[in-house]
Short mmCIF file of C-alpha atoms in Angstrom, two decimals:
data_model
loop_
_atom_site.label_atom_id
_atom_site.label_comp_id
_atom_site.label_asym_id
_atom_site.label_seq_id
_atom_site.Cartn_x
_atom_site.Cartn_y
_atom_site.Cartn_z
CA MET A 981 223.95 8.83 284.18
CA LEU A 982 222.97 7.63 287.63
CA ARG A 983 224.53 4.51 289.16
CA ILE A 984 223.60 3.31 292.62
CA LYS A 985 225.41 0.47 294.35
CA ASN A 986 224.46 -1.26 297.62
CA LEU A 987 222.75 1.88 298.89
CA GLU A 988 221.44 1.82 302.48
CA SER A 989 219.68 4.62 304.27
CA GLY A 990 216.91 5.31 306.75
CA TYR A 991 215.59 7.53 309.53
CA GLY A 992 217.21 7.26 312.94
CA ARG A 993 217.52 3.62 313.82
CA LEU A 994 215.07 2.58 311.16
CA LYS A 995 216.75 1.17 308.09
CA VAL A 996 214.50 1.69 305.09
CA LEU A 997 216.70 0.92 302.07
CA LYS A 998 218.66 -2.31 302.00
CA LYS A 999 221.44 -2.86 299.45
CA VAL A 1000 219.67 -1.09 296.62
CA THR A 1001 221.54 -1.31 293.32
CA MET A 1002 220.24 0.28 290.13
CA HIS A 1003 221.22 2.49 287.22
CA ILE A 1004 219.65 4.95 284.80
CA GLY A 1005 221.06 5.69 281.37
CA ALA A 1006 220.82 9.02 279.60
CA GLY A 1007 217.54 9.52 277.74
CA GLU A 1008 215.66 6.79 279.59
CA ILE A 1009 212.46 6.81 281.55
CA VAL A 1010 213.03 4.42 284.43
CA THR A 1011 210.28 3.72 286.92
CA ILE A 1012 210.36 2.36 290.41
CA ILE A 1013 207.17 0.70 291.45
CA GLY A 1014 206.20 -0.69 294.78
CA ALA A 1015 203.56 -0.61 297.49
CA ASN A 1016 203.08 2.03 300.14
CA GLY A 1017 206.03 2.01 302.54
CA ALA A 1018 208.31 0.00 300.22
CA GLY A 1019 210.91 2.78 300.43
CA LYS A 1020 210.31 4.49 297.07
CA THR A 1021 210.16 7.98 298.51
CA SER A 1022 213.12 7.29 300.80
CA LEU A 1023 215.15 6.21 297.79
CA LEU A 1024 214.47 9.49 295.95
CA ARG A 1025 215.08 11.55 299.11
CA THR A 1026 218.42 9.78 299.54
CA ILE A 1027 219.47 10.41 295.92
CA SER A 1028 218.47 14.05 296.19
CA GLY A 1029 220.38 14.46 299.45
CA LEU A 1030 217.46 15.15 301.80
CA ILE A 1031 218.38 11.97 303.65
CA ARG A 1032 222.05 11.13 304.15
CA ALA A 1033 223.08 7.76 302.71
CA ARG A 1034 224.49 5.36 305.34
CA SER A 1035 226.53 3.18 303.06
CA GLY A 1036 226.86 2.30 299.44
CA GLU A 1037 227.53 4.69 296.63
CA ILE A 1038 225.51 7.05 294.45
CA LEU A 1039 227.36 8.09 291.31
CA PHE A 1040 225.82 10.89 289.28
CA ASP A 1041 227.76 11.47 286.06
CA LEU A 1042 230.59 9.46 287.63
CA GLN A 1043 230.72 11.78 290.61
CA GLU A 1044 230.00 10.51 294.14
CA ILE A 1045 227.06 12.52 295.54
CA GLY A 1046 226.13 10.40 298.56
CA ALA A 1047 227.53 12.89 301.07
CA LEU A 1048 226.36 16.12 299.38
CA PRO A 1049 223.50 18.27 300.68
CA PRO A 1050 220.49 18.68 298.33
CA GLU A 1051 221.36 22.25 297.33
CA LYS A 1052 224.71 21.03 295.88
CA ILE A 1053 223.17 18.06 294.10
CA VAL A 1054 220.70 20.33 292.28
CA PHE A 1055 223.64 22.31 290.94
CA LEU A 1056 225.11 19.14 289.44
CA GLY A 1057 221.92 18.69 287.39
CA CYS A 1058 219.82 16.26 289.39
CA SER A 1059 216.40 17.76 290.24
CA MET A 1060 213.52 16.29 292.12
CA VAL A 1061 209.76 16.89 291.97
CA PRO A 1062 208.88 16.01 295.55
CA GLU A 1063 205.97 13.89 296.71
CA GLY A 1064 202.85 15.93 297.37
CA ARG A 1065 204.07 18.66 295.02
CA GLN A 1066 205.44 21.00 297.78
CA VAL A 1067 204.96 24.22 295.86
CA PHE A 1068 205.65 27.50 297.66
CA ALA A 1069 201.98 28.10 298.50
CA PRO A 1070 202.11 31.77 299.57
CA MET A 1071 204.07 32.79 296.47
CA THR A 1072 202.85 33.42 292.93
CA VAL A 1073 203.11 30.83 290.17
CA ARG A 1074 205.72 32.97 288.41
CA GLU A 1075 207.81 33.28 291.57
CA ASN A 1076 207.72 29.54 292.06
CA ILE A 1077 209.01 28.95 288.55
CA LEU A 1078 211.62 31.71 288.99
CA LEU A 1079 212.95 30.10 292.14
CA GLY A 1080 213.43 26.89 290.22
CA ALA A 1081 215.84 28.82 288.00
CA TYR A 1082 218.02 29.80 290.97
CA PRO A 1083 220.85 27.41 289.96
CA GLN A 1084 220.84 29.05 286.54
CA TYR A 1085 221.33 32.45 288.09
CA ARG A 1086 224.13 31.18 290.29
CA LYS A 1087 225.85 29.71 287.22
CA ARG A 1088 225.62 33.15 285.60
CA ARG A 1089 223.18 31.91 283.02
CA GLY A 1090 220.42 34.30 284.03
CA ASP A 1091 219.99 35.40 280.39
CA ALA A 1092 218.78 31.92 279.50
CA VAL A 1093 216.01 32.08 282.09
CA ARG A 1094 213.75 34.21 279.84
CA ASP A 1095 213.93 31.53 277.11
CA ASP A 1096 213.28 28.83 279.71
CA PHE A 1097 210.13 30.66 280.79
CA GLU A 1098 208.92 30.56 277.19
CA ARG A 1099 209.70 26.87 276.92
CA ILE A 1100 207.99 26.02 280.20
CA TYR A 1101 204.94 28.09 279.35
CA GLY A 1102 204.89 26.22 276.00
CA ILE A 1103 204.63 22.92 277.83
CA PHE A 1104 202.26 24.22 280.52
CA PRO A 1105 200.08 26.95 278.96
CA ARG A 1106 197.81 26.73 282.02
CA LEU A 1107 200.61 28.02 284.24
CA LYS A 1108 201.01 31.10 282.03
CA GLU A 1109 197.30 31.89 282.43
CA ARG A 1110 197.71 31.65 286.21
CA GLU A 1111 201.08 33.37 286.38
CA ARG A 1112 200.03 35.92 289.01
CA GLN A 1113 197.92 33.60 291.12
CA LEU A 1114 199.21 32.26 294.44
CA ALA A 1115 200.45 28.70 294.07
CA GLY A 1116 198.38 27.59 297.04
CA THR A 1117 195.15 28.45 295.22
CA LEU A 1118 195.88 26.16 292.24
CA SER A 1119 194.16 22.81 291.75
CA GLY A 1120 196.09 19.63 292.52
CA GLY A 1121 196.87 18.96 288.87
CA GLU A 1122 198.04 22.54 288.31
CA GLN A 1123 200.25 22.34 291.40
CA GLN A 1124 201.81 19.17 290.03
CA MET A 1125 202.50 20.93 286.75
CA LEU A 1126 204.02 23.83 288.68
CA ALA A 1127 206.24 21.48 290.70
CA ILE A 1128 207.47 19.87 287.45
CA ALA A 1129 207.97 23.30 285.82
CA ARG A 1130 209.95 24.50 288.82
CA ALA A 1131 212.27 21.51 288.65
CA LEU A 1132 212.74 21.89 284.87
CA MET A 1133 213.89 25.51 285.25
CA ALA A 1134 217.19 24.25 286.67
CA ARG A 1135 217.77 22.49 283.29
CA PRO A 1136 218.41 19.17 285.01
CA LYS A 1137 220.15 16.29 283.27
CA LEU A 1138 218.05 13.94 285.42
CA ILE A 1139 214.59 14.73 286.72
CA MET A 1140 213.18 12.57 289.48
CA MET A 1141 209.43 12.55 290.12
CA ASP A 1142 207.88 11.22 293.26
CA GLU A 1143 204.30 10.03 292.77
CA PRO A 1144 203.22 12.71 290.29
CA SER A 1145 199.81 11.06 289.94
CA MET A 1146 199.04 11.08 293.67
CA GLY A 1147 195.58 12.37 294.46
CA LEU A 1148 194.78 13.46 290.90
CA ALA A 1149 191.78 12.69 288.74
CA PRO A 1150 192.36 10.07 285.98
CA LEU A 1151 192.11 12.63 283.14
CA ILE A 1152 194.74 14.81 284.78
CA ILE A 1153 196.99 11.82 285.43
CA LYS A 1154 196.86 11.19 281.72
CA ASP A 1155 198.01 14.78 281.06
CA ILE A 1156 200.87 14.50 283.51
CA PHE A 1157 202.12 11.23 282.00
CA ALA A 1158 201.87 12.73 278.52
CA ILE A 1159 204.11 15.51 279.78
CA VAL A 1160 206.62 13.01 281.15
CA THR A 1161 206.73 11.28 277.74
CA ARG A 1162 207.17 14.66 276.07
CA LEU A 1163 210.06 15.51 278.37
CA ARG A 1164 211.87 12.34 277.31
CA GLU A 1165 211.28 13.16 273.64
CA GLU A 1166 213.00 16.46 274.29
CA GLY A 1167 216.06 14.60 275.52
CA ASN A 1168 215.46 14.53 279.30
CA THR A 1169 216.17 11.59 281.53
CA VAL A 1170 213.39 10.71 283.98
CA LEU A 1171 213.28 8.64 287.15
CA LEU A 1172 209.62 8.06 287.92
CA VAL A 1173 208.42 6.67 291.25
CA GLU A 1174 204.82 5.50 291.16
CA GLN A 1175 202.21 3.51 292.96
CA ASN A 1176 200.18 3.64 289.76
CA ALA A 1177 202.30 0.83 288.29
CA LYS A 1178 200.28 0.30 285.16
CA ALA A 1179 200.49 3.90 284.02
CA ALA A 1180 204.16 4.16 284.95
CA LEU A 1181 205.20 0.98 283.14
CA GLY A 1182 203.09 2.16 280.18
CA ILE A 1183 205.48 5.02 279.47
CA ALA A 1184 208.74 3.71 280.95
CA ASP A 1185 211.62 1.96 279.21
CA ARG A 1186 212.69 -0.05 282.21
CA GLY A 1187 211.47 -0.61 285.71
CA TYR A 1188 212.49 -1.77 289.17
CA VAL A 1189 210.18 -3.30 291.72
CA LEU A 1190 210.91 -2.22 295.30
CA GLU A 1191 209.59 -4.23 298.21
CA THR A 1192 210.37 -3.55 301.88
CA GLY A 1193 213.49 -1.65 300.93
CA ARG A 1194 214.90 -4.20 298.51
CA ILE A 1195 214.88 -4.35 294.72
CA ILE A 1196 213.16 -7.65 294.09
CA MET A 1197 212.82 -7.45 290.33
CA GLU A 1198 214.06 -5.44 287.40
CA GLY A 1199 213.56 -5.52 283.65
CA THR A 1200 212.19 -3.77 280.63
CA ALA A 1201 208.76 -2.27 281.03
CA GLU A 1202 207.23 -4.90 278.70
CA ASP A 1203 208.74 -7.74 280.67
CA LEU A 1204 207.46 -6.37 283.95
CA LEU A 1205 204.02 -5.67 282.54
CA SER A 1206 203.72 -9.31 281.40
CA ASN A 1207 205.23 -10.76 284.56
CA ARG A 1208 202.59 -12.68 286.52
CA GLU A 1209 204.07 -11.73 289.89
CA VAL A 1210 203.98 -8.02 289.02
CA GLN A 1211 200.51 -8.37 287.59
CA ARG A 1212 199.15 -9.90 290.74
CA ALA A 1213 200.90 -7.65 293.22
CA TYR A 1214 200.87 -4.28 291.48
CA LEU A 1215 198.60 -4.32 288.47
CA GLY A 1216 195.55 -5.54 290.33
CA ARG A 1217 194.82 -8.51 288.08
CA ASP A 1218 193.32 -11.49 289.76
CA LEU A 1219 194.96 -14.26 287.72
CA ASP A 1220 193.39 -17.11 289.66
CA ALA A 1221 189.94 -15.81 288.98
CA GLU A 1222 190.78 -15.37 285.30
CA GLY A 1223 192.19 -18.87 285.16
CA ARG A 1224 188.92 -20.35 286.45
CA MET A 1225 186.87 -18.69 283.80
CA MET B 1002 207.81 60.73 327.85
CA LEU B 1003 207.63 62.37 324.50
CA PRO B 1004 208.75 65.98 324.41
CA ILE B 1005 205.41 67.24 323.27
CA VAL B 1006 204.79 70.94 323.57
CA TRP B 1007 201.17 71.24 324.59
CA GLY B 1008 199.03 73.57 322.51
CA LYS B 1009 197.02 76.25 324.24
CA GLU B 1010 193.58 75.24 322.98
CA PRO B 1011 192.25 72.10 324.69
CA LYS B 1012 190.39 69.11 323.28
CA LEU B 1013 191.04 68.73 319.57
CA GLU B 1014 194.69 69.72 319.73
CA PHE B 1015 195.15 67.46 322.76
CA PHE B 1016 193.60 64.71 320.74
CA PHE B 1017 196.13 65.15 317.94
CA GLN B 1018 199.03 65.40 320.37
CA TYR B 1019 198.07 62.08 321.89
CA LEU B 1020 197.57 60.63 318.43
CA VAL B 1021 201.00 61.75 317.29
CA ALA B 1022 202.59 60.34 320.44
CA GLY B 1023 200.75 57.07 319.85
CA ILE B 1024 201.89 56.84 316.24
CA THR B 1025 205.49 57.45 317.27
CA TYR B 1026 205.52 54.69 319.81
CA GLY B 1027 203.48 52.55 317.48
CA THR B 1028 206.20 52.88 314.84
CA ILE B 1029 208.85 51.68 317.28
CA TYR B 1030 206.71 48.72 318.38
CA ALA B 1031 206.02 47.84 314.76
CA ILE B 1032 209.75 47.89 313.98
CA VAL B 1033 210.47 45.51 316.87
CA ALA B 1034 207.56 43.30 315.82
CA ILE B 1035 208.81 43.14 312.24
CA GLY B 1036 212.18 41.99 313.63
CA PHE B 1037 210.37 39.19 315.42
CA ASN B 1038 208.50 38.32 312.24
CA ILE B 1039 211.55 38.09 309.98
CA ILE B 1040 213.19 35.47 312.17
CA TYR B 1041 209.89 33.72 312.86
CA ASN B 1042 209.19 33.35 309.16
CA ALA B 1043 212.62 31.94 308.47
CA THR B 1044 212.91 29.58 311.41
CA GLY B 1045 209.53 29.27 313.19
CA ILE B 1046 211.13 30.55 316.41
CA ILE B 1047 210.63 33.67 318.45
CA ASN B 1048 213.90 35.47 319.06
CA PHE B 1049 213.53 36.97 322.49
CA ALA B 1050 216.80 38.84 322.03
CA GLN B 1051 215.05 41.12 319.53
CA GLY B 1052 214.80 44.00 322.03
CA GLU B 1053 218.55 43.77 322.62
CA PHE B 1054 219.19 44.50 318.96
CA VAL B 1055 217.29 47.78 319.40
CA MET B 1056 219.31 48.60 322.53
CA LEU B 1057 222.62 47.74 320.77
CA GLY B 1058 221.70 49.97 317.85
CA GLY B 1059 221.08 52.94 320.15
CA MET B 1060 224.05 52.33 322.47
CA THR B 1061 226.58 51.72 319.70
CA ALA B 1062 225.38 54.78 317.79
CA VAL B 1063 225.83 56.97 320.87
CA THR B 1064 229.36 55.64 321.41
CA LEU B 1065 230.41 55.96 317.78
CA ASN B 1066 228.91 59.46 317.65
CA GLN B 1067 231.59 60.63 320.07
CA PHE B 1068 234.17 60.52 317.29
CA LEU B 1069 232.10 60.07 314.11
CA PRO B 1070 229.48 62.33 312.46
CA LEU B 1071 225.91 61.26 313.23
CA PRO B 1072 225.01 59.55 309.92
CA LEU B 1073 228.23 57.53 309.98
CA ALA B 1074 227.75 56.65 313.64
CA ILE B 1075 224.28 55.29 312.91
CA LEU B 1076 225.49 53.37 309.87
CA GLY B 1077 228.34 51.90 311.90
CA ALA B 1078 225.94 50.95 314.72
CA VAL B 1079 223.64 49.15 312.26
CA VAL B 1080 226.55 47.26 310.71
CA ILE B 1081 227.91 46.23 314.13
CA THR B 1082 224.48 45.04 315.27
CA MET B 1083 224.10 43.07 312.02
CA ILE B 1084 227.43 41.36 312.74
CA VAL B 1085 226.21 40.54 316.26
CA GLY B 1086 223.04 39.05 314.74
CA ALA B 1087 225.08 36.89 312.35
CA VAL B 1088 227.42 35.74 315.12
CA ILE B 1089 224.47 34.79 317.35
CA GLU B 1090 222.96 32.66 314.60
CA ILE B 1091 226.26 30.99 313.67
CA VAL B 1092 227.34 30.29 317.25
CA PHE B 1093 224.06 29.45 318.96
CA ILE B 1094 221.44 28.45 316.40
CA ARG B 1095 223.02 26.96 313.29
CA TRP B 1096 224.32 23.71 314.74
CA LEU B 1097 221.00 22.77 316.38
CA HIS B 1098 219.23 19.96 314.61
CA LYS B 1099 215.46 20.43 314.64
CA PRO B 1100 215.33 22.05 318.10
CA SER B 1101 212.05 22.12 320.03
CA VAL B 1102 210.22 25.40 320.46
CA LEU B 1103 210.84 25.39 324.24
CA ARG B 1104 214.58 24.90 323.72
CA MET B 1105 214.69 27.81 321.27
CA VAL B 1106 212.79 30.05 323.68
CA ILE B 1107 215.25 29.30 326.43
CA ILE B 1108 218.26 29.77 324.17
CA THR B 1109 217.08 33.16 322.87
CA ILE B 1110 216.23 34.36 326.37
CA GLY B 1111 219.72 33.27 327.39
CA ILE B 1112 221.20 35.24 324.51
CA SER B 1113 219.20 38.33 325.53
CA ILE B 1114 220.56 38.12 329.09
CA LEU B 1115 224.06 37.62 327.73
CA ILE B 1116 223.84 40.73 325.54
CA ARG B 1117 222.33 42.79 328.34
CA GLU B 1118 225.02 41.86 330.84
CA THR B 1119 227.76 42.46 328.25
CA ALA B 1120 226.26 45.89 327.58
CA LEU B 1121 226.27 46.60 331.33
CA HIS B 1122 229.96 45.84 331.45
CA ILE B 1123 230.79 47.94 328.43
CA TRP B 1124 228.53 50.96 329.01
CA GLY B 1125 227.62 50.81 332.68
CA GLU B 1126 224.23 51.86 333.99
CA SER B 1127 224.20 55.37 332.64
CA VAL B 1128 221.34 56.57 330.46
CA ARG B 1129 222.43 57.88 327.04
CA ALA B 1130 220.92 59.55 324.02
CA LEU B 1131 221.84 60.68 320.56
CA PRO B 1132 221.30 64.35 319.72
CA TYR B 1133 218.19 65.20 317.76
CA PHE B 1134 218.82 64.55 314.06
CA THR B 1135 217.50 68.01 313.16
CA GLY B 1136 216.58 70.88 315.42
CA SER B 1137 216.89 70.36 319.15
CA SER B 1138 214.96 68.80 321.97
CA THR B 1139 213.13 72.00 322.64
CA SER B 1140 212.33 73.05 319.08
CA SER B 1141 209.12 71.86 317.49
CA ILE B 1142 207.24 72.03 314.26
CA ASN B 1143 203.74 73.45 314.18
CA LEU B 1144 201.43 71.32 312.10
CA GLY B 1145 198.09 73.12 312.16
CA GLY B 1146 198.13 73.84 315.88
CA VAL B 1147 199.76 70.57 316.79
CA TYR B 1148 203.32 70.96 317.98
CA ILE B 1149 205.51 68.04 317.31
CA SER B 1150 209.20 67.49 317.69
CA SER B 1151 211.14 67.04 314.44
CA GLN B 1152 212.55 63.74 315.75
CA ILE B 1153 209.02 62.28 315.63
CA LEU B 1154 208.97 62.88 311.90
CA TRP B 1155 212.33 61.11 311.69
CA VAL B 1156 211.02 58.09 313.60
CA VAL B 1157 207.85 57.78 311.53
CA GLY B 1158 209.68 58.51 308.28
CA VAL B 1159 212.54 56.09 308.85
CA GLY B 1160 210.09 53.47 310.13
CA ALA B 1161 207.94 53.80 307.00
CA LEU B 1162 211.03 53.71 304.79
CA ALA B 1163 212.34 50.59 306.52
CA VAL B 1164 209.03 48.80 306.09
CA ALA B 1165 208.85 49.75 302.41
CA ALA B 1166 212.46 48.68 301.81
CA LEU B 1167 211.87 45.31 303.50
CA SER B 1168 208.73 44.69 301.55
CA GLY B 1169 210.60 45.54 298.34
CA PHE B 1170 213.40 43.23 299.35
CA PHE B 1171 211.12 40.29 300.06
CA ASN B 1172 208.91 40.70 297.04
CA LEU B 1173 211.20 41.97 294.30
CA THR B 1174 214.66 40.56 294.81
CA MET B 1175 215.84 37.02 294.19
CA LEU B 1176 217.41 36.87 297.65
CA GLY B 1177 214.16 37.97 299.30
CA ARG B 1178 212.19 35.41 297.32
CA GLN B 1179 214.65 32.74 298.42
CA MET B 1180 214.01 33.64 302.05
CA ARG B 1181 210.27 33.47 301.52
CA ALA B 1182 210.63 30.14 299.74
CA CYS B 1183 212.60 28.77 302.71
CA SER B 1184 209.91 29.86 305.12
CA ALA B 1185 207.13 28.45 302.93
CA ASN B 1186 208.75 25.04 302.43
CA ARG B 1187 212.30 24.42 303.55
CA ASP B 1188 212.85 21.07 301.82
CA ALA B 1189 211.41 22.27 298.53
CA ALA B 1190 213.63 25.35 298.75
CA ARG B 1191 216.70 23.16 299.23
CA LEU B 1192 215.62 21.12 296.20
CA CYS B 1193 215.74 24.40 294.24
CA GLY B 1194 219.38 24.77 295.25
CA ILE B 1195 218.77 27.34 297.98
CA ASP B 1196 221.08 27.14 301.00
CA ALA B 1197 218.52 27.19 303.80
CA GLY B 1198 221.14 27.59 306.52
CA ASN B 1199 222.42 30.83 304.99
CA MET B 1200 218.86 32.15 304.71
CA VAL B 1201 218.43 31.70 308.46
CA THR B 1202 221.65 33.62 309.11
CA LEU B 1203 220.44 36.32 306.77
CA SER B 1204 217.16 36.55 308.67
CA PHE B 1205 219.09 37.24 311.89
CA VAL B 1206 221.19 39.87 310.10
CA LEU B 1207 218.13 41.60 308.63
CA SER B 1208 216.28 41.43 311.90
CA ALA B 1209 219.29 42.92 313.74
CA ALA B 1210 219.55 45.65 311.12
CA ILE B 1211 215.95 46.81 311.40
CA GLY B 1212 216.18 46.63 315.21
CA ALA B 1213 219.34 48.74 315.22
CA ILE B 1214 217.88 51.31 312.83
CA GLY B 1215 214.85 51.59 315.10
CA GLY B 1216 217.06 51.85 318.16
CA ALA B 1217 219.16 54.64 316.71
CA VAL B 1218 216.29 56.72 315.45
CA VAL B 1219 214.23 56.63 318.66
CA CYS B 1220 217.00 57.00 321.19
CA PRO B 1221 217.02 60.83 321.09
CA ILE B 1222 213.40 60.68 322.33
CA THR B 1223 213.30 57.60 324.56
CA TYR B 1224 216.95 57.49 325.67
CA VAL B 1225 218.76 54.22 325.86
CA GLN B 1226 220.27 52.16 328.67
CA TYR B 1227 221.77 48.65 328.87
CA ASP B 1228 218.40 47.13 329.81
CA SER B 1229 216.04 49.21 327.68
CA GLY B 1230 215.61 46.35 325.19
CA THR B 1231 213.45 44.13 327.40
CA PRO B 1232 210.34 46.28 327.70
CA LEU B 1233 210.53 46.98 323.96
CA ALA B 1234 210.73 43.26 323.29
CA ILE B 1235 207.56 42.70 325.32
CA LYS B 1236 205.75 45.46 323.43
CA GLY B 1237 207.06 44.24 320.11
CA PHE B 1238 206.05 40.69 320.92
CA THR B 1239 202.56 41.87 321.86
CA VAL B 1240 202.29 43.70 318.54
CA ALA B 1241 203.58 40.72 316.57
CA ILE B 1242 201.00 38.44 318.20
CA LEU B 1243 198.27 41.07 317.87
CA GLY B 1244 198.88 41.40 314.15
CA GLY B 1245 199.36 37.68 313.64
CA LEU B 1246 202.83 36.14 313.87
CA GLY B 1247 204.81 36.41 310.67
CA ASN B 1248 202.63 39.07 309.07
CA SER B 1249 204.65 42.29 308.87
CA THR B 1250 201.99 44.43 307.21
CA ALA B 1251 199.61 43.54 310.03
CA ALA B 1252 202.38 44.34 312.52
CA VAL B 1253 202.38 47.96 311.39
CA GLY B 1254 198.62 48.18 312.00
CA ALA B 1255 198.90 46.39 315.32
CA GLY B 1256 201.80 48.64 316.36
CA MET B 1257 199.66 51.71 315.71
CA ILE B 1258 196.77 50.23 317.67
CA LEU B 1259 198.95 49.50 320.72
CA GLY B 1260 200.80 52.85 320.51
CA ILE B 1261 197.63 54.85 320.22
CA LEU B 1262 195.80 52.85 322.92
CA GLU B 1263 198.72 53.40 325.32
CA SER B 1264 198.84 57.06 324.50
CA PHE B 1265 195.15 57.68 325.01
CA SER B 1266 195.08 55.55 328.15
CA ILE B 1267 196.79 58.44 329.91
CA TRP B 1268 193.63 60.42 329.33
CA VAL B 1269 191.45 58.09 331.33
CA LEU B 1270 193.81 56.05 333.48
CA PRO B 1271 196.67 56.94 335.81
CA THR B 1272 199.99 56.99 333.90
CA ALA B 1273 201.22 53.99 335.84
CA TYR B 1274 198.70 51.78 334.05
CA LYS B 1275 200.18 52.56 330.63
CA GLU B 1276 202.60 49.65 330.83
CA ALA B 1277 199.84 47.26 331.89
CA ILE B 1278 197.92 47.86 328.65
CA SER B 1279 200.24 45.89 326.42
CA ILE B 1280 200.36 42.93 328.84
CA ALA B 1281 196.57 42.99 329.11
CA ILE B 1282 196.25 43.01 325.31
CA LEU B 1283 198.83 40.24 324.99
CA LEU B 1284 196.93 37.99 327.42
CA LEU B 1285 193.57 38.84 325.91
CA ILE B 1286 194.66 38.09 322.38
CA LEU B 1287 196.38 34.86 323.41
CA PHE B 1288 193.20 33.71 325.09
CA VAL B 1289 190.67 34.88 322.58
CA LYS B 1290 192.33 34.90 319.15
CA PRO B 1291 195.90 33.51 319.17
CA SER B 1292 196.07 33.84 315.40
CA GLY B 1293 196.05 37.64 315.80
CA LEU B 1294 193.62 40.33 314.71
CA PHE B 1295 194.54 40.12 311.06
CA GLY B 1296 195.52 36.49 310.83
CA SER B 1297 193.17 33.69 309.86
CA ALA B 1298 192.79 30.75 312.21
CA GLU B 1299 193.73 28.49 309.31
CA ALA B 1300 197.06 30.25 308.81
CA ALA B 1301 197.81 29.95 312.49
CA ARG B 1302 197.18 26.22 312.42
CA LEU B 1303 199.53 25.80 309.48
CA LYS B 1304 202.39 27.28 311.48
CA GLU B 1305 204.09 24.81 313.76
CA PHE B 1306 203.63 26.68 316.99
#
């Protein structure tokens, strides 16, 4: 579905991504883990078109999207839930969700939007309760749900999530990850970027490890979870201490 | 000044006459301020050419009225001003990549000078006016002892209608919601598939439209000249700041406050001081409460200004 080859991008003179190559198949949950500043967010911003790729190729459904602006990429079926949620704070929950459906309206599929609202409210009953509330007054977890709901309204083939667990309480993180799993069961493809490597690998099929702009490791989620290097660097296990015991 | 026919009885009728005059000017100021707000919300910049939109609306309507009936002339003037607004955005603003506030201020002031000088070349220095929409400049309507000109009702009515229509547009239509989304969070709006660049152009078009409508409807009372936009821009800017930048409901309230204050100032101060009032208010509010009367300090901090 998504195939990236030797992708490089950055801000101004700063090169953040170096020769990144990866792919995502339809129906997969793929996660990218890595420390702060490894380039995870830049990678998603480049795929979604918010940052222009410098070189390399990004093929989405066999179509080159590296030079397209974000508003075009959304129309092709690649949606992003941005880092820090980025809901439209002064607008109501319903308006936020409705704006997510904008590509549907443009494709003259406005009739389907009513059904999509039902579907979304089925996944996120909390959002239906708060339909008329301003998005800025929601809790962090609710805002994350709203950001996911907004992205889903475009009926994306691929949904990319940037740090959905950021700043949320453990119980709510559990809810959010359950939703990601549910989305896959309903046939969606998910690219999940996370600092919370353990939780992300727990639900993913495959994973990539990003370090200072390079992919240093890739494999199935089980392989990565049992890899000593990954355990030490990203899963917080102190193997030396365990070995001494 | 307003063509107010003074009632015979003093005091209370005077009071209402001043009040009506204040409300009329307040409506105009509010219209200009709302023009400022539309562009500010979409781009975070103050368009100092806003007053020129009002002047263009009046001038073009007067010219078109020489060979077109009044309603068509006004419609044509509004459409032409909207086109000017779009052209300004496409030529001067669109290609700028993340311009600084200072650069935008200088560019929009430059645009305002450009429009003013062009208007001077086209229309010369003569003062013009549209005919009264109904009645004439000497007829008036008696509202319980207060005599007001019918044009005042037109100004207030059209102003109220424009505000209601804009609020409906922003809150009830998909296009209006897209504009609000862009002003709330540009990147997130683009990730929803919204073309943010087009929304900025649209904000200039809308802002030009409301300016031109205001310009056409007041010009029978205030007359219009190539440079009559500038003082209106200052008043409108004062009102926009007074209400809190970006808040159009508050701009209506602030417009009324400034209009009425100015109007009643004639009672206690020499007429010459009338113009000083808005500048004094502008300075005072910028020193004391830059977020505006109705704006919260928190909201002001969130805006990148």
